[in-house]
Amino acid sequence: MNNSAPDEAATATTGAIDENVTAELARLRDSIDNIDAAVVHMLAERFKCTQQVGHLKAKHQLPPADPTREASQIARLRELAENAKLDPAFAEKLLNFIIAEVIRHHETIAAGEE
């Protein structure tokens, strides 16, 4: 076997992708990984704040959910998404998922389970 020839398995896997394409793909994936890490850290910070809100609500016997605030936030996020050229329906689904988790945390706090 000729050592200078590309490995057949590697060629089949990559489809003999040009190394410039491979480098650009790696660069873009590194950016995606950094953005994903930032998203996780931002969500963690958001949940720290919402946990404090949950404790404040529990202390003052306020309901875990606030439909007026939630509707306002959804409308605000949809507008932000549109301005950012992100599908507003996707942004709304994401926020609804986050809101549901926040309410669950608030219910747990109100029940004294935390």
XYZ file of C-alpha atoms in Angstrom:
114
model
C 0.000 0.000 0.000
C 1.296 3.448 -0.921
C 1.643 5.635 2.201
C 1.229 8.856 0.214
C -2.229 7.843 -1.033
C -5.185 8.952 1.104
C -6.683 6.345 3.392
C -9.633 4.774 1.548
C -11.889 4.862 4.624
C -11.098 8.526 5.292
C -11.721 9.397 1.647
C -15.043 7.557 1.679
C -16.069 9.293 4.901
C -15.099 12.793 3.818
C -15.857 12.279 0.134
C -12.421 13.761 -0.631
C -13.457 17.206 0.598
C -11.140 20.020 -0.379
C -8.976 20.981 2.604
C -10.108 24.623 2.330
C -13.685 23.430 2.757
C -12.643 21.243 5.683
C -10.869 24.193 7.331
C -13.875 26.484 6.806
C -16.206 23.810 8.190
C -13.998 23.471 11.280
C -13.929 27.255 11.733
C -17.709 27.497 11.505
C -18.190 24.563 13.872
C -15.855 26.199 16.399
C -18.023 29.321 16.224
C -21.165 27.225 16.717
C -19.585 25.521 19.742
C -18.702 28.914 21.259
C -22.222 30.228 20.651
C -23.740 27.076 22.189
C -21.578 27.574 25.283
C -22.679 31.211 25.508
C -26.349 30.192 25.181
C -25.972 27.679 28.028
C -24.297 30.266 30.257
C -26.936 32.877 29.436
C -29.723 30.399 30.242
C -28.016 29.575 33.540
C -27.924 33.284 34.407
C -31.559 33.666 33.380
C -32.598 30.767 35.608
C -30.656 32.243 38.545
C -32.784 35.382 38.183
C -36.040 33.478 37.766
C -35.221 31.393 40.858
C -34.977 34.655 42.823
C -38.332 35.714 41.348
C -39.770 32.354 42.458
C -38.597 32.885 46.028
C -39.989 36.424 46.059
C -43.336 35.207 44.718
C -43.481 32.380 47.256
C -42.631 34.736 50.134
C -45.464 37.075 49.132
C -47.871 34.305 48.135
C -47.998 35.345 44.488
C -48.977 32.775 41.846
C -46.135 30.933 40.075
C -47.422 31.963 36.632
C -48.048 35.487 35.387
C -49.970 35.184 32.090
C -49.881 38.949 31.435
C -46.083 39.092 31.817
C -45.665 35.897 29.772
C -47.782 37.257 26.890
C -45.815 40.502 26.953
C -42.522 38.615 26.884
C -43.670 36.430 23.984
C -44.703 39.485 21.962
C -41.393 41.188 22.784
C -39.363 38.120 21.834
C -41.260 37.642 18.583
C -40.422 41.236 17.619
C -36.770 40.748 18.567
C -36.699 37.555 16.514
C -38.182 39.277 13.475
C -35.608 42.064 13.740
C -32.834 39.469 14.030
C -34.135 37.536 10.981
C -35.021 34.558 13.197
C -38.293 32.707 12.745
C -40.622 34.298 15.342
C -42.582 31.051 15.693
C -39.361 29.257 16.647
C -38.478 32.000 19.140
C -41.950 31.733 20.658
C -41.668 27.950 21.003
C -38.304 28.353 22.701
C -39.608 30.980 25.120
C -42.717 28.892 25.893
C -40.425 25.968 26.742
C -38.347 28.188 29.033
C -41.446 29.740 30.647
C -42.876 26.281 31.372
C -39.630 25.324 33.125
C -39.617 28.574 35.119
C -43.210 28.008 36.254
C -42.308 24.466 37.282
C -39.444 25.864 39.371
C -41.747 28.484 40.918
C -44.303 25.794 41.824
C -41.560 23.726 43.447
C -40.363 26.742 45.429
C -43.928 27.662 46.470
C -44.505 24.097 47.655
C -41.443 24.418 49.885
C -39.637 21.650 48.058
C -36.558 23.766 47.443
